Amino acid sequence: MIAKIIKAEIVLVLLIITLSCANSQKGEESKVIKSPQKPNIVFILVDDMGWSDVGCYGAEIETPNIDMLANQGIRFTQFYNTAKCNTTRASLLTGLYHQQTEMSRPKVMKNSVTLGEVLRPAGYRTLVSGKHHGTENLVDRGFDHYYGLRDGCCNFWNPGVKRDGEPAPARKTYRYWCDDDTTYHPFTPENRDFYTTDAFTDKALEWLDEPELEEKPFFLYLAYTAPHFPLQAWPEDIAKYEGVYDEGYNAIREARYKRMVQMGLIDPVKNPLPEWDGDDWNALDDLERRKEIRRMEIYAAMIDRLDQNIGRVLNKLKAQGKLENTLIMFASDNGACPDGSIRAKDKSTRLEDFGTVASYETVGQSWATVQNTPLRKWKAFSHEGGIRTPLIVSWPSVIQDTGGFYNQPGHIIDIMPTLVELIGATYPETVDGKPIPPMQGISLLPAFEGKDLVRTDPIYWEYSEGFAIREGNMKAVRLRRANEKEWELYDFSKDENEINDLANERPEKLESLKKKWKEWNEAVYSR
């Protein structure tokens, strides 16, 4: 895509966009689409959601609004995050690798500018509703509004102290909560119908009615906490999935895989379904099986409620006449979460309390494997199950060859350069007189018209359990706890599920990638 901004005295912006199909292999003649003004931008980030957890990526979960975005846009098949919540959010907001921002600890984005600090000077109203997972209030980092959870996770019904007439929130973990320049600790909602997914949307819809948006385009970062644990959902949403998961882990996994193949999302030759190596469903006792079923019913209900709230935003934009010229992107901050340690510490929760304010359940490793179908590993790992996210891009007035797939790799660090190029914003070289790193990613605008991305540098990962580097179709990856000789090597032109390790067959390529990863790792920590 090519965006040309023509400045007149009244600052009228003309975007001339050449668009071909969403699939880069089709190569059809381009179409010229014109947009009379800068687009509104909505980035929706969900939390700990697996790669196959929405309908348009193979799930049995009802996500009609997310599916609609896919049908009127494009779906990336190889888009990446950083494998963890706070680090992905730092890379999204800054366009840098999280190591460059020092976001892991103490969770402050240093040496950087945020999307708010870049887009607001370009004429945008900048808004954040939801989870930040840092120690800064985002109104201090270029955003006109920030409402939501400053921490990593919370009780969906009540992030604060016990309210009269109801049980105390499970696992008493008081969380920081921001409402513009006011920070609460703890935050205890007075509204008994409070539920974080709904509350984040309520606040965003309130902002979309502000008079400032009559004159300015907006950037809305809608950062949901769902479906991160604790597993908590509205009873009516849970009821929709009664019986859906009774057949167990592998039956659901195989059904998802079949749908993914049928829709053309994956090639079964390059993406074979690995042998099941999780828990034996039939070996569970009756109570534990019923608890496992309920855990996944609640998880599905959380995603269902997410979709309902995304539908509220879409309906609002449509009613305002803004939907056609709104660029909407949808992604997850990491792969499915296998954590079972929390529930293992307290097995006393009654089945009838699952999903309520008094419960604090997680899905565990076996359901996380299902959620990541057919990828290896999970959150915090640098194998594909930890780092690959759905990315849906919808822009009704621009993307007209819709419903297809884009198969080249992208990364969350690419969002900043994409938006900078799109709207003609300026990314600074210094902040407060001190140099900051340049943007680390590339613009994704060519992908919007089905063209090849021009990426000259590899993509890198380093977090917790995993290290990795991808250069073209070759990926080297290892576990942190393994020694350096245990790097694995995969050729993604033939093997996207990381099954056929080529480390012994192509040692020279592996050594080259290891050397580049080490040089990168030393550089990003050298500031």
Short mmCIF file of C-alpha atoms in Angstrom, two decimals:
data_model
loop_
_atom_site.label_atom_id
_atom_site.label_comp_id
_atom_site.label_asym_id
_atom_site.label_seq_id
_atom_site.Cartn_x
_atom_site.Cartn_y
_atom_site.Cartn_z
CA MET A 1 0.00 0.00 0.00
CA ILE A 2 1.17 3.49 -0.76
CA ALA A 3 -0.11 6.37 1.34
CA LYS A 4 0.46 9.92 -0.02
CA ILE A 5 -0.50 12.74 2.26
CA ILE A 6 -1.26 16.02 0.55
CA LYS A 7 -1.28 18.98 2.91
CA ALA A 8 -3.44 22.02 2.20
CA GLU A 9 -4.24 24.99 4.44
CA ILE A 10 -7.21 23.12 5.87
CA VAL A 11 -5.07 19.98 6.37
CA LEU A 12 -7.12 17.78 4.02
CA VAL A 13 -5.56 14.37 3.73
CA LEU A 14 -5.84 12.22 0.63
CA LEU A 15 -4.79 8.59 0.93
CA ILE A 16 -4.16 6.94 -2.41
CA ILE A 17 -4.08 3.26 -1.78
CA THR A 18 -3.29 0.56 -4.29
CA LEU A 19 -4.93 -2.66 -3.25
CA SER A 20 -4.71 -6.17 -4.60
CA CYS A 21 -5.90 -9.38 -2.96
CA ALA A 22 -5.02 -10.33 0.56
CA ASN A 23 -3.15 -13.42 -0.58
CA SER A 24 0.30 -12.54 -1.82
CA GLN A 25 0.36 -15.43 -4.26
CA LYS A 26 -2.56 -14.22 -6.44
CA GLY A 27 -0.83 -11.29 -8.08
CA GLU A 28 -3.95 -9.72 -9.62
CA GLU A 29 -4.00 -6.20 -11.02
CA SER A 30 -4.24 -3.56 -8.32
CA LYS A 31 -7.22 -1.36 -7.61
CA VAL A 32 -7.02 2.27 -6.54
CA ILE A 33 -9.01 3.16 -3.43
CA LYS A 34 -9.34 6.69 -2.14
CA SER A 35 -10.07 7.74 1.42
CA PRO A 36 -10.93 11.41 2.03
CA GLN A 37 -9.40 11.64 5.51
CA LYS A 38 -7.01 10.00 7.91
CA PRO A 39 -8.42 6.71 9.16
CA ASN A 40 -9.51 6.03 12.67
CA ILE A 41 -7.47 3.19 14.14
CA VAL A 42 -8.58 0.52 16.62
CA PHE A 43 -6.10 -2.05 17.91
CA ILE A 44 -7.76 -4.86 19.89
CA LEU A 45 -5.39 -6.96 21.97
CA VAL A 46 -6.66 -9.96 23.91
CA ASP A 47 -4.85 -11.78 26.67
CA ASP A 48 -3.42 -15.34 26.72
CA MET A 49 -5.62 -16.50 23.85
CA GLY A 50 -4.50 -19.50 21.80
CA TRP A 51 -3.96 -19.48 18.05
CA SER A 52 -7.10 -21.49 17.25
CA ASP A 53 -9.49 -19.90 19.76
CA VAL A 54 -11.74 -17.85 17.44
CA GLY A 55 -14.03 -19.19 14.76
CA CYS A 56 -12.13 -17.81 11.79
CA TYR A 57 -9.01 -19.63 13.05
CA GLY A 58 -10.79 -22.95 13.63
CA ALA A 59 -12.56 -22.74 17.00
CA GLU A 60 -15.99 -24.04 17.95
CA ILE A 61 -16.39 -20.87 20.06
CA GLU A 62 -18.98 -18.43 18.70
CA THR A 63 -17.16 -15.29 17.52
CA PRO A 64 -19.37 -13.79 14.78
CA ASN A 65 -18.01 -10.25 15.13
CA ILE A 66 -14.36 -11.27 15.00
CA ASP A 67 -15.19 -13.58 12.10
CA MET A 68 -16.85 -10.66 10.31
CA LEU A 69 -13.65 -8.63 10.64
CA ALA A 70 -11.79 -11.53 9.03
CA ASN A 71 -14.35 -11.88 6.26
CA GLN A 72 -14.10 -8.20 5.39
CA GLY A 73 -10.33 -8.10 5.85
CA ILE A 74 -7.30 -10.39 5.87
CA ARG A 75 -5.92 -12.99 8.27
CA PHE A 76 -2.21 -13.35 8.87
CA THR A 77 -1.07 -16.95 9.24
CA GLN A 78 2.41 -16.24 10.63
CA PHE A 79 2.17 -13.20 12.87
CA TYR A 80 4.16 -13.06 16.09
CA ASN A 81 4.16 -11.63 19.61
CA THR A 82 6.87 -11.84 22.30
CA ALA A 83 5.42 -14.84 24.23
CA LYS A 84 4.38 -12.77 27.28
CA CYS A 85 1.78 -10.17 28.24
CA ASN A 86 3.78 -7.16 29.42
CA THR A 87 6.59 -7.60 26.90
CA THR A 88 4.21 -7.80 23.93
CA ARG A 89 2.39 -4.70 25.13
CA ALA A 90 5.67 -2.80 25.43
CA SER A 91 6.68 -3.80 21.89
CA LEU A 92 3.27 -2.85 20.52
CA LEU A 93 3.33 0.57 22.17
CA THR A 94 6.96 1.42 21.32
CA GLY A 95 7.89 -0.43 18.12
CA LEU A 96 10.97 -1.79 19.93
CA TYR A 97 11.99 -5.15 21.25
CA HIS A 98 10.92 -5.22 24.88
CA GLN A 99 14.52 -5.72 26.02
CA GLN A 100 15.31 -2.26 24.67
CA THR A 101 12.56 -0.72 26.79
CA GLU A 102 13.47 -2.51 30.03
CA MET A 103 9.82 -3.50 30.32
CA SER A 104 10.41 -6.88 31.96
CA ARG A 105 11.61 -5.15 35.13
CA PRO A 106 10.65 -2.72 36.56
CA LYS A 107 7.90 -2.63 33.91
CA VAL A 108 8.63 0.94 32.87
CA MET A 109 9.00 1.72 29.17
CA LYS A 110 12.35 3.50 29.07
CA ASN A 111 14.42 4.65 26.06
CA SER A 112 11.29 4.91 23.93
CA VAL A 113 8.24 6.76 22.72
CA THR A 114 4.75 5.28 22.71
CA LEU A 115 2.13 5.20 20.00
CA GLY A 116 0.34 7.90 21.98
CA GLU A 117 3.42 10.11 21.94
CA VAL A 118 3.78 9.61 18.18
CA LEU A 119 0.15 9.72 17.03
CA ARG A 120 -1.09 12.60 19.18
CA PRO A 121 1.27 15.17 17.57
CA ALA A 122 0.03 13.88 14.20
CA GLY A 123 -3.48 15.05 15.07
CA TYR A 124 -4.96 11.96 16.69
CA ARG A 125 -7.07 11.62 19.81
CA THR A 126 -5.34 8.81 21.72
CA LEU A 127 -7.29 6.42 23.92
CA VAL A 128 -6.49 3.26 25.94
CA SER A 129 -9.03 1.11 27.74
CA GLY A 130 -7.95 -2.12 29.38
CA LYS A 131 -4.78 -3.78 30.58
CA HIS A 132 -1.38 -2.12 30.46
CA HIS A 133 0.70 -4.46 32.67
CA GLY A 134 3.23 -1.79 33.55
CA THR A 135 3.94 0.62 36.37
CA GLU A 136 3.18 3.78 34.40
CA ASN A 137 -0.13 5.54 33.95
CA LEU A 138 -0.52 5.85 30.19
CA VAL A 139 -1.92 9.38 30.41
CA ASP A 140 1.69 10.25 31.26
CA ARG A 141 2.84 8.59 28.03
CA GLY A 142 0.95 10.44 25.33
CA PHE A 143 -2.62 9.22 25.77
CA ASP A 144 -5.57 11.56 26.25
CA HIS A 145 -7.43 8.90 28.23
CA TYR A 146 -6.46 5.73 30.05
CA TYR A 147 -8.89 3.54 31.96
CA GLY A 148 -8.20 0.07 33.26
CA LEU A 149 -5.93 -2.45 34.89
CA ARG A 150 -2.35 -1.30 35.32
CA ASP A 151 -1.37 -4.76 36.57
CA GLY A 152 -1.13 -8.11 34.82
CA CYS A 153 -4.37 -9.84 35.79
CA CYS A 154 -7.24 -9.44 38.22
CA ASN A 155 -10.54 -10.78 39.43
CA PHE A 156 -12.98 -10.00 36.59
CA TRP A 157 -15.89 -9.37 38.96
CA ASN A 158 -14.09 -7.38 41.64
CA PRO A 159 -10.37 -6.47 41.53
CA GLY A 160 -10.56 -5.05 45.06
CA VAL A 161 -11.86 -5.77 48.54
CA LYS A 162 -14.87 -7.81 49.61
CA ARG A 163 -18.24 -6.16 49.05
CA ASP A 164 -21.18 -6.65 51.39
CA GLY A 165 -23.41 -9.54 50.52
CA GLU A 166 -20.97 -11.51 48.35
CA PRO A 167 -17.92 -13.74 48.84
CA ALA A 168 -14.46 -12.26 49.05
CA PRO A 169 -12.56 -12.21 45.75
CA ALA A 170 -10.47 -15.36 45.48
CA ARG A 171 -6.71 -14.99 45.98
CA LYS A 172 -6.69 -11.59 47.67
CA THR A 173 -4.48 -9.73 45.19
CA TYR A 174 -5.23 -6.03 45.20
CA ARG A 175 -4.52 -4.47 41.83
CA TYR A 176 -3.67 -1.01 40.52
CA TRP A 177 -6.40 0.55 38.42
CA CYS A 178 -6.27 3.85 36.50
CA ASP A 179 -9.02 6.25 35.51
CA ASP A 180 -7.19 9.01 33.64
CA ASP A 181 -4.89 10.71 36.17
CA THR A 182 -6.37 8.90 39.19
CA THR A 183 -4.83 5.60 40.29
CA TYR A 184 -6.69 3.28 42.68
CA HIS A 185 -5.13 0.57 44.86
CA PRO A 186 -7.22 -1.39 45.35
CA PHE A 187 -10.07 -0.71 42.95
CA THR A 188 -13.41 -1.96 44.23
CA PRO A 189 -16.32 -1.29 41.82
CA GLU A 190 -19.56 -0.13 43.36
CA ASN A 191 -21.50 -1.57 40.43
CA ARG A 192 -22.40 -5.20 41.21
CA ASP A 193 -22.73 -5.90 37.47
CA PHE A 194 -19.11 -4.92 36.95
CA TYR A 195 -17.16 -7.31 34.69
CA THR A 196 -13.84 -6.16 33.29
CA THR A 197 -14.52 -7.03 29.63
CA ASP A 198 -17.77 -5.08 29.69
CA ALA A 199 -16.30 -2.20 31.70
CA PHE A 200 -13.41 -1.66 29.27
CA THR A 201 -15.88 -1.48 26.40
CA ASP A 202 -18.24 0.83 28.28
CA LYS A 203 -15.46 3.34 28.78
CA ALA A 204 -14.32 3.17 25.15
CA LEU A 205 -17.86 3.76 23.91
CA GLU A 206 -18.14 6.74 26.24
CA TRP A 207 -15.01 8.28 24.73
CA LEU A 208 -16.23 7.71 21.16
CA ASP A 209 -19.01 10.21 21.87
CA GLU A 210 -16.63 13.00 22.87
CA PRO A 211 -16.91 16.25 20.88
CA GLU A 212 -13.16 16.19 20.16
CA LEU A 213 -13.76 13.28 17.78
CA GLU A 214 -15.92 15.45 15.57
CA GLU A 215 -12.75 17.17 14.45
CA LYS A 216 -10.03 14.58 15.04
CA PRO A 217 -9.41 10.97 14.04
CA PHE A 218 -8.77 8.64 16.95
CA PHE A 219 -6.47 5.80 17.92
CA LEU A 220 -8.18 3.40 20.33
CA TYR A 221 -6.11 0.69 21.98
CA LEU A 222 -8.66 -1.72 23.43
CA ALA A 223 -6.64 -4.06 25.64
CA TYR A 224 -8.83 -6.77 27.13
CA THR A 225 -7.77 -9.05 30.01
CA ALA A 226 -9.83 -11.99 28.75
CA PRO A 227 -9.36 -14.91 28.43
CA HIS A 228 -6.46 -14.71 30.92
CA PHE A 229 -7.10 -16.49 34.21
CA PRO A 230 -8.94 -16.41 36.55
CA LEU A 231 -11.65 -18.22 34.60
CA GLN A 232 -14.71 -16.08 35.29
CA ALA A 233 -17.70 -15.44 33.06
CA TRP A 234 -21.37 -14.56 33.03
CA PRO A 235 -23.58 -17.60 33.78
CA GLU A 236 -25.62 -17.10 30.61
CA ASP A 237 -22.46 -17.17 28.52
CA ILE A 238 -21.21 -20.33 30.24
CA ALA A 239 -24.56 -22.00 29.62
CA LYS A 240 -24.12 -21.60 25.86
CA TYR A 241 -21.24 -24.08 25.97
CA GLU A 242 -22.80 -26.74 28.16
CA GLY A 243 -21.93 -30.11 26.67
CA VAL A 244 -19.60 -28.74 23.98
CA TYR A 245 -16.44 -30.04 25.65
CA ASP A 246 -17.74 -33.32 27.05
CA GLU A 247 -15.71 -35.42 24.59
CA GLY A 248 -12.43 -34.13 25.97
CA TYR A 249 -9.15 -32.64 24.86
CA ASN A 250 -8.17 -34.52 21.75
CA ALA A 251 -11.65 -34.68 20.23
CA ILE A 252 -11.88 -30.89 20.33
CA ARG A 253 -8.31 -30.57 19.03
CA GLU A 254 -8.94 -32.86 16.08
CA ALA A 255 -12.17 -31.06 15.18
CA ARG A 256 -10.37 -27.70 15.24
CA TYR A 257 -7.58 -29.04 13.08
CA LYS A 258 -10.05 -30.36 10.52
CA ARG A 259 -11.76 -26.96 10.27
CA MET A 260 -8.41 -25.19 9.90
CA VAL A 261 -7.47 -27.41 6.99
CA GLN A 262 -10.88 -27.06 5.36
CA MET A 263 -10.82 -23.25 5.51
CA GLY A 264 -7.31 -23.15 4.03
CA LEU A 265 -5.70 -21.62 7.09
CA ILE A 266 -3.05 -24.33 7.26
CA ASP A 267 -1.44 -26.78 4.85
CA PRO A 268 -1.66 -30.27 6.38
CA VAL A 269 1.66 -31.19 4.74
CA LYS A 270 3.53 -28.35 6.45
CA ASN A 271 1.27 -28.35 9.52
CA PRO A 272 0.59 -31.97 10.49
CA LEU A 273 -1.25 -32.51 13.73
CA PRO A 274 1.29 -33.83 16.27
CA GLU A 275 0.54 -36.88 18.37
CA TRP A 276 -1.40 -36.06 21.54
CA ASP A 277 0.95 -36.00 24.53
CA GLY A 278 -1.30 -34.37 27.13
CA ASP A 279 -3.38 -35.90 29.89
CA ASP A 280 -5.42 -39.00 29.20
CA TRP A 281 -9.05 -37.86 29.25
CA ASN A 282 -10.33 -41.32 30.06
CA ALA A 283 -7.97 -41.64 33.02
CA LEU A 284 -9.51 -38.69 34.87
CA ASP A 285 -11.96 -39.45 37.64
CA ASP A 286 -15.52 -38.25 37.22
CA LEU A 287 -15.21 -35.10 39.35
CA GLU A 288 -11.97 -33.96 37.74
CA ARG A 289 -13.41 -34.61 34.27
CA ARG A 290 -16.44 -32.46 35.12
CA LYS A 291 -14.13 -29.73 36.41
CA GLU A 292 -12.08 -29.87 33.23
CA ILE A 293 -15.21 -29.57 31.13
CA ARG A 294 -16.40 -26.59 33.16
CA ARG A 295 -13.00 -24.87 32.90
CA MET A 296 -13.16 -24.94 29.12
CA GLU A 297 -16.82 -23.93 29.10
CA ILE A 298 -15.90 -20.84 31.11
CA TYR A 299 -12.89 -20.10 28.91
CA ALA A 300 -15.10 -20.27 25.81
CA ALA A 301 -17.66 -18.02 27.49
CA MET A 302 -14.95 -15.42 28.18
CA ILE A 303 -14.04 -15.31 24.48
CA ASP A 304 -17.72 -15.24 23.54
CA ARG A 305 -18.18 -12.18 25.78
CA LEU A 306 -15.09 -10.61 24.18
CA ASP A 307 -16.71 -11.02 20.80
CA GLN A 308 -19.99 -9.54 22.03
CA ASN A 309 -18.13 -6.46 23.23
CA ILE A 310 -16.21 -6.10 19.99
CA GLY A 311 -19.62 -6.16 18.32
CA ARG A 312 -20.69 -3.24 20.52
CA VAL A 313 -17.72 -1.22 19.29
CA LEU A 314 -18.41 -2.10 15.66
CA ASN A 315 -22.08 -1.14 16.04
CA LYS A 316 -21.07 2.19 17.57
CA LEU A 317 -18.69 2.99 14.73
CA LYS A 318 -21.30 1.99 12.18
CA ALA A 319 -23.95 4.17 13.81
CA GLN A 320 -21.50 7.09 13.75
CA GLY A 321 -20.74 6.51 10.08
CA LYS A 322 -17.07 5.85 10.92
CA LEU A 323 -16.73 2.11 10.42
CA GLU A 324 -15.84 2.26 6.73
CA ASN A 325 -12.76 4.39 7.34
CA THR A 326 -11.59 2.67 10.52
CA LEU A 327 -8.55 0.42 10.40
CA ILE A 328 -9.16 -2.38 12.91
CA MET A 329 -6.54 -4.89 14.01
CA PHE A 330 -7.08 -7.86 16.32
CA ALA A 331 -4.34 -9.94 18.00
CA SER A 332 -3.34 -11.82 21.18
CA ASP A 333 -0.41 -10.93 23.41
CA ASN A 334 0.90 -14.51 23.63
CA GLY A 335 -0.17 -18.10 23.16
CA ALA A 336 -2.39 -20.13 25.43
CA CYS A 337 -1.40 -20.30 29.08
CA PRO A 338 -0.55 -23.76 30.47
CA ASP A 339 -0.36 -22.64 34.11
CA GLY A 340 -1.83 -25.20 36.44
CA SER A 341 0.11 -24.23 39.54
CA ILE A 342 -2.49 -21.81 40.86
CA ARG A 343 -5.33 -24.30 40.94
CA ALA A 344 -2.98 -27.02 42.20
CA LYS A 345 -2.44 -25.00 45.37
CA ASP A 346 -6.14 -25.00 46.17
CA LYS A 347 -8.24 -27.93 44.99
CA SER A 348 -11.08 -27.12 47.35
CA THR A 349 -13.10 -24.86 45.02
CA ARG A 350 -16.52 -26.36 44.56
CA LEU A 351 -17.61 -27.06 41.01
CA GLU A 352 -20.71 -24.90 41.48
CA ASP A 353 -18.50 -21.92 42.36
CA PHE A 354 -16.41 -22.11 39.18
CA GLY A 355 -16.61 -18.82 37.28
CA THR A 356 -17.71 -16.75 40.26
CA VAL A 357 -15.94 -14.02 42.22
CA ALA A 358 -14.86 -16.65 44.74
CA SER A 359 -13.04 -18.86 42.21
CA TYR A 360 -9.59 -18.57 40.64
CA GLU A 361 -9.30 -21.36 38.09
CA THR A 362 -6.92 -21.83 35.15
CA VAL A 363 -7.22 -24.06 32.07
CA GLY A 364 -3.97 -26.00 32.54
CA GLN A 365 -1.59 -27.49 30.02
CA SER A 366 -3.85 -29.97 28.22
CA TRP A 367 -6.54 -27.44 27.33
CA ALA A 368 -3.79 -24.94 26.44
CA THR A 369 -2.48 -27.46 23.92
CA VAL A 370 -5.97 -27.62 22.41
CA GLN A 371 -6.18 -23.82 22.32
CA ASN A 372 -2.90 -23.64 20.37
CA THR A 373 -3.86 -26.33 17.84
CA PRO A 374 -1.70 -27.50 16.08
CA LEU A 375 1.35 -25.59 17.37
CA ARG A 376 4.06 -26.66 19.85
CA LYS A 377 4.41 -25.34 23.40
CA TRP A 378 2.62 -22.43 25.07
CA LYS A 379 2.93 -18.97 26.62
CA ALA A 380 6.49 -18.01 27.71
CA PHE A 381 8.08 -20.38 25.18
CA SER A 382 9.63 -19.31 21.86
CA HIS A 383 8.21 -22.27 19.99
CA GLU A 384 5.22 -21.39 17.80
CA GLY A 385 2.59 -22.08 20.46
CA GLY A 386 4.07 -19.35 22.62
CA ILE A 387 4.67 -16.66 20.03
CA ARG A 388 2.24 -17.04 17.13
CA THR A 389 -0.93 -14.95 17.29
CA PRO A 390 -3.92 -14.50 15.05
CA LEU A 391 -3.77 -11.11 13.36
CA ILE A 392 -6.86 -9.85 11.62
CA VAL A 393 -6.74 -6.59 9.69
CA SER A 394 -10.00 -4.97 8.56
CA TRP A 395 -10.46 -1.65 6.79
CA PRO A 396 -13.77 -1.68 4.90
CA SER A 397 -13.16 1.38 2.71
CA VAL A 398 -9.75 0.12 1.62
CA ILE A 399 -9.40 -3.66 1.75
CA GLN A 400 -11.85 -4.89 -0.85
CA ASP A 401 -10.43 -8.27 -1.86
CA THR A 402 -11.39 -9.77 1.44
CA GLY A 403 -11.56 -12.98 3.41
CA GLY A 404 -8.14 -14.30 2.41
CA PHE A 405 -4.91 -15.16 4.16
CA TYR A 406 -1.53 -13.46 4.21
CA ASN A 407 1.27 -15.96 4.65
CA GLN A 408 4.41 -13.94 5.27
CA PRO A 409 5.72 -13.42 8.82
CA GLY A 410 5.05 -10.24 10.76
CA HIS A 411 5.70 -9.20 14.35
CA ILE A 412 4.13 -6.89 16.90
CA ILE A 413 7.14 -4.53 16.50
CA ASP A 414 5.78 -3.85 13.00
CA ILE A 415 2.69 -1.98 14.20
CA MET A 416 4.50 1.29 15.06
CA PRO A 417 6.21 1.63 11.63
CA THR A 418 2.96 0.66 9.89
CA LEU A 419 1.00 3.45 11.56
CA VAL A 420 3.84 5.96 11.24
CA GLU A 421 3.95 5.41 7.49
CA LEU A 422 0.19 5.28 7.10
CA ILE A 423 -0.58 8.66 8.65
CA GLY A 424 2.71 10.42 7.97
CA ALA A 425 3.66 10.71 11.65
CA THR A 426 7.17 11.49 12.88
CA TYR A 427 9.12 9.00 14.95
CA PRO A 428 11.73 10.98 16.89
CA GLU A 429 15.44 10.23 17.17
CA THR A 430 15.72 11.59 20.71
CA VAL A 431 13.64 12.06 23.84
CA ASP A 432 14.63 14.73 26.35
CA GLY A 433 17.86 15.15 24.44
CA LYS A 434 18.80 11.49 24.70
CA PRO A 435 18.88 9.16 21.68
CA ILE A 436 16.38 6.33 21.50
CA PRO A 437 16.56 3.21 19.33
CA PRO A 438 15.00 3.44 15.88
CA MET A 439 11.89 1.42 15.16
CA GLN A 440 12.83 -2.24 14.98
CA GLY A 441 10.06 -3.49 12.71
CA ILE A 442 8.87 -2.79 9.19
CA SER A 443 5.69 -1.38 7.72
CA LEU A 444 2.95 -3.93 7.05
CA LEU A 445 1.22 -1.70 4.50
CA PRO A 446 2.34 -3.86 1.54
CA ALA A 447 0.56 -6.80 3.15
CA PHE A 448 -2.72 -4.90 3.04
CA GLU A 449 -2.52 -5.08 -0.76
CA GLY A 450 -1.11 -8.60 -0.92
CA LYS A 451 2.46 -7.60 -1.74
CA ASP A 452 5.67 -8.98 -0.29
CA LEU A 453 7.09 -7.48 2.86
CA VAL A 454 10.66 -6.21 2.67
CA ARG A 455 12.35 -7.41 5.86
CA THR A 456 16.14 -7.26 5.86
CA ASP A 457 16.76 -8.27 9.48
CA PRO A 458 15.81 -11.49 11.26
CA ILE A 459 13.09 -11.53 13.92
CA TYR A 460 14.28 -12.32 17.45
CA TRP A 461 12.80 -13.65 20.69
CA GLU A 462 14.06 -13.98 24.24
CA TYR A 463 11.79 -14.45 27.20
CA SER A 464 11.62 -16.87 30.13
CA GLU A 465 11.60 -20.39 28.70
CA GLY A 466 12.66 -19.61 25.16
CA PHE A 467 15.18 -18.08 22.78
CA ALA A 468 14.61 -17.93 19.01
CA ILE A 469 15.57 -16.28 15.73
CA ARG A 470 13.75 -16.45 12.41
CA GLU A 471 15.44 -15.47 9.15
CA GLY A 472 13.32 -16.06 6.08
CA ASN A 473 11.93 -19.56 6.41
CA MET A 474 14.61 -20.77 8.81
CA LYS A 475 14.04 -20.68 12.55
CA ALA A 476 16.41 -21.63 15.36
CA VAL A 477 14.91 -22.07 18.82
CA ARG A 478 15.93 -23.47 22.19
CA LEU A 479 14.75 -23.69 25.75
CA ARG A 480 16.47 -21.47 28.30
CA ARG A 481 17.02 -24.39 30.62
CA ALA A 482 18.81 -26.35 27.87
CA ASN A 483 22.48 -25.88 27.18
CA GLU A 484 23.61 -23.94 24.10
CA LYS A 485 24.23 -27.11 22.10
CA GLU A 486 20.55 -27.98 22.22
CA TRP A 487 19.32 -25.38 19.76
CA GLU A 488 16.76 -26.75 17.28
CA LEU A 489 16.51 -25.76 13.60
CA TYR A 490 13.41 -25.80 11.41
CA ASP A 491 12.62 -25.02 7.78
CA PHE A 492 9.23 -23.32 7.72
CA SER A 493 8.85 -23.77 3.98
CA LYS A 494 8.26 -27.45 4.81
CA ASP A 495 7.65 -27.68 8.55
CA GLU A 496 5.75 -24.96 10.42
CA ASN A 497 4.97 -27.19 13.39
CA GLU A 498 8.62 -27.60 14.38
CA ILE A 499 8.65 -31.38 14.09
CA ASN A 500 11.67 -32.14 11.88
CA ASP A 501 14.74 -30.77 13.67
CA LEU A 502 17.50 -30.02 11.11
CA ALA A 503 20.18 -29.08 13.65
CA ASN A 504 22.37 -32.06 12.77
CA GLU A 505 21.70 -31.86 9.03
CA ARG A 506 22.48 -28.15 8.62
CA PRO A 507 24.97 -27.23 11.35
CA GLU A 508 26.42 -24.32 9.37
CA LYS A 509 23.03 -22.63 9.11
CA LEU A 510 22.35 -23.21 12.76
CA GLU A 511 25.70 -21.71 13.76
CA SER A 512 25.00 -18.66 11.61
CA LEU A 513 21.63 -18.07 13.27
CA LYS A 514 23.02 -18.64 16.77
CA LYS A 515 25.76 -16.09 16.11
CA LYS A 516 23.24 -13.49 14.92
CA TRP A 517 20.98 -14.14 17.90
CA LYS A 518 23.88 -13.73 20.34
CA GLU A 519 24.96 -10.46 18.72
CA TRP A 520 21.39 -9.15 18.85
CA ASN A 521 20.93 -10.21 22.45
CA GLU A 522 24.10 -8.47 23.55
CA ALA A 523 23.12 -5.32 21.63
CA VAL A 524 19.60 -4.95 23.08
CA TYR A 525 20.90 -5.29 26.62
CA SER A 526 23.85 -2.95 26.13
CA ARG A 527 22.05 0.33 26.83
#
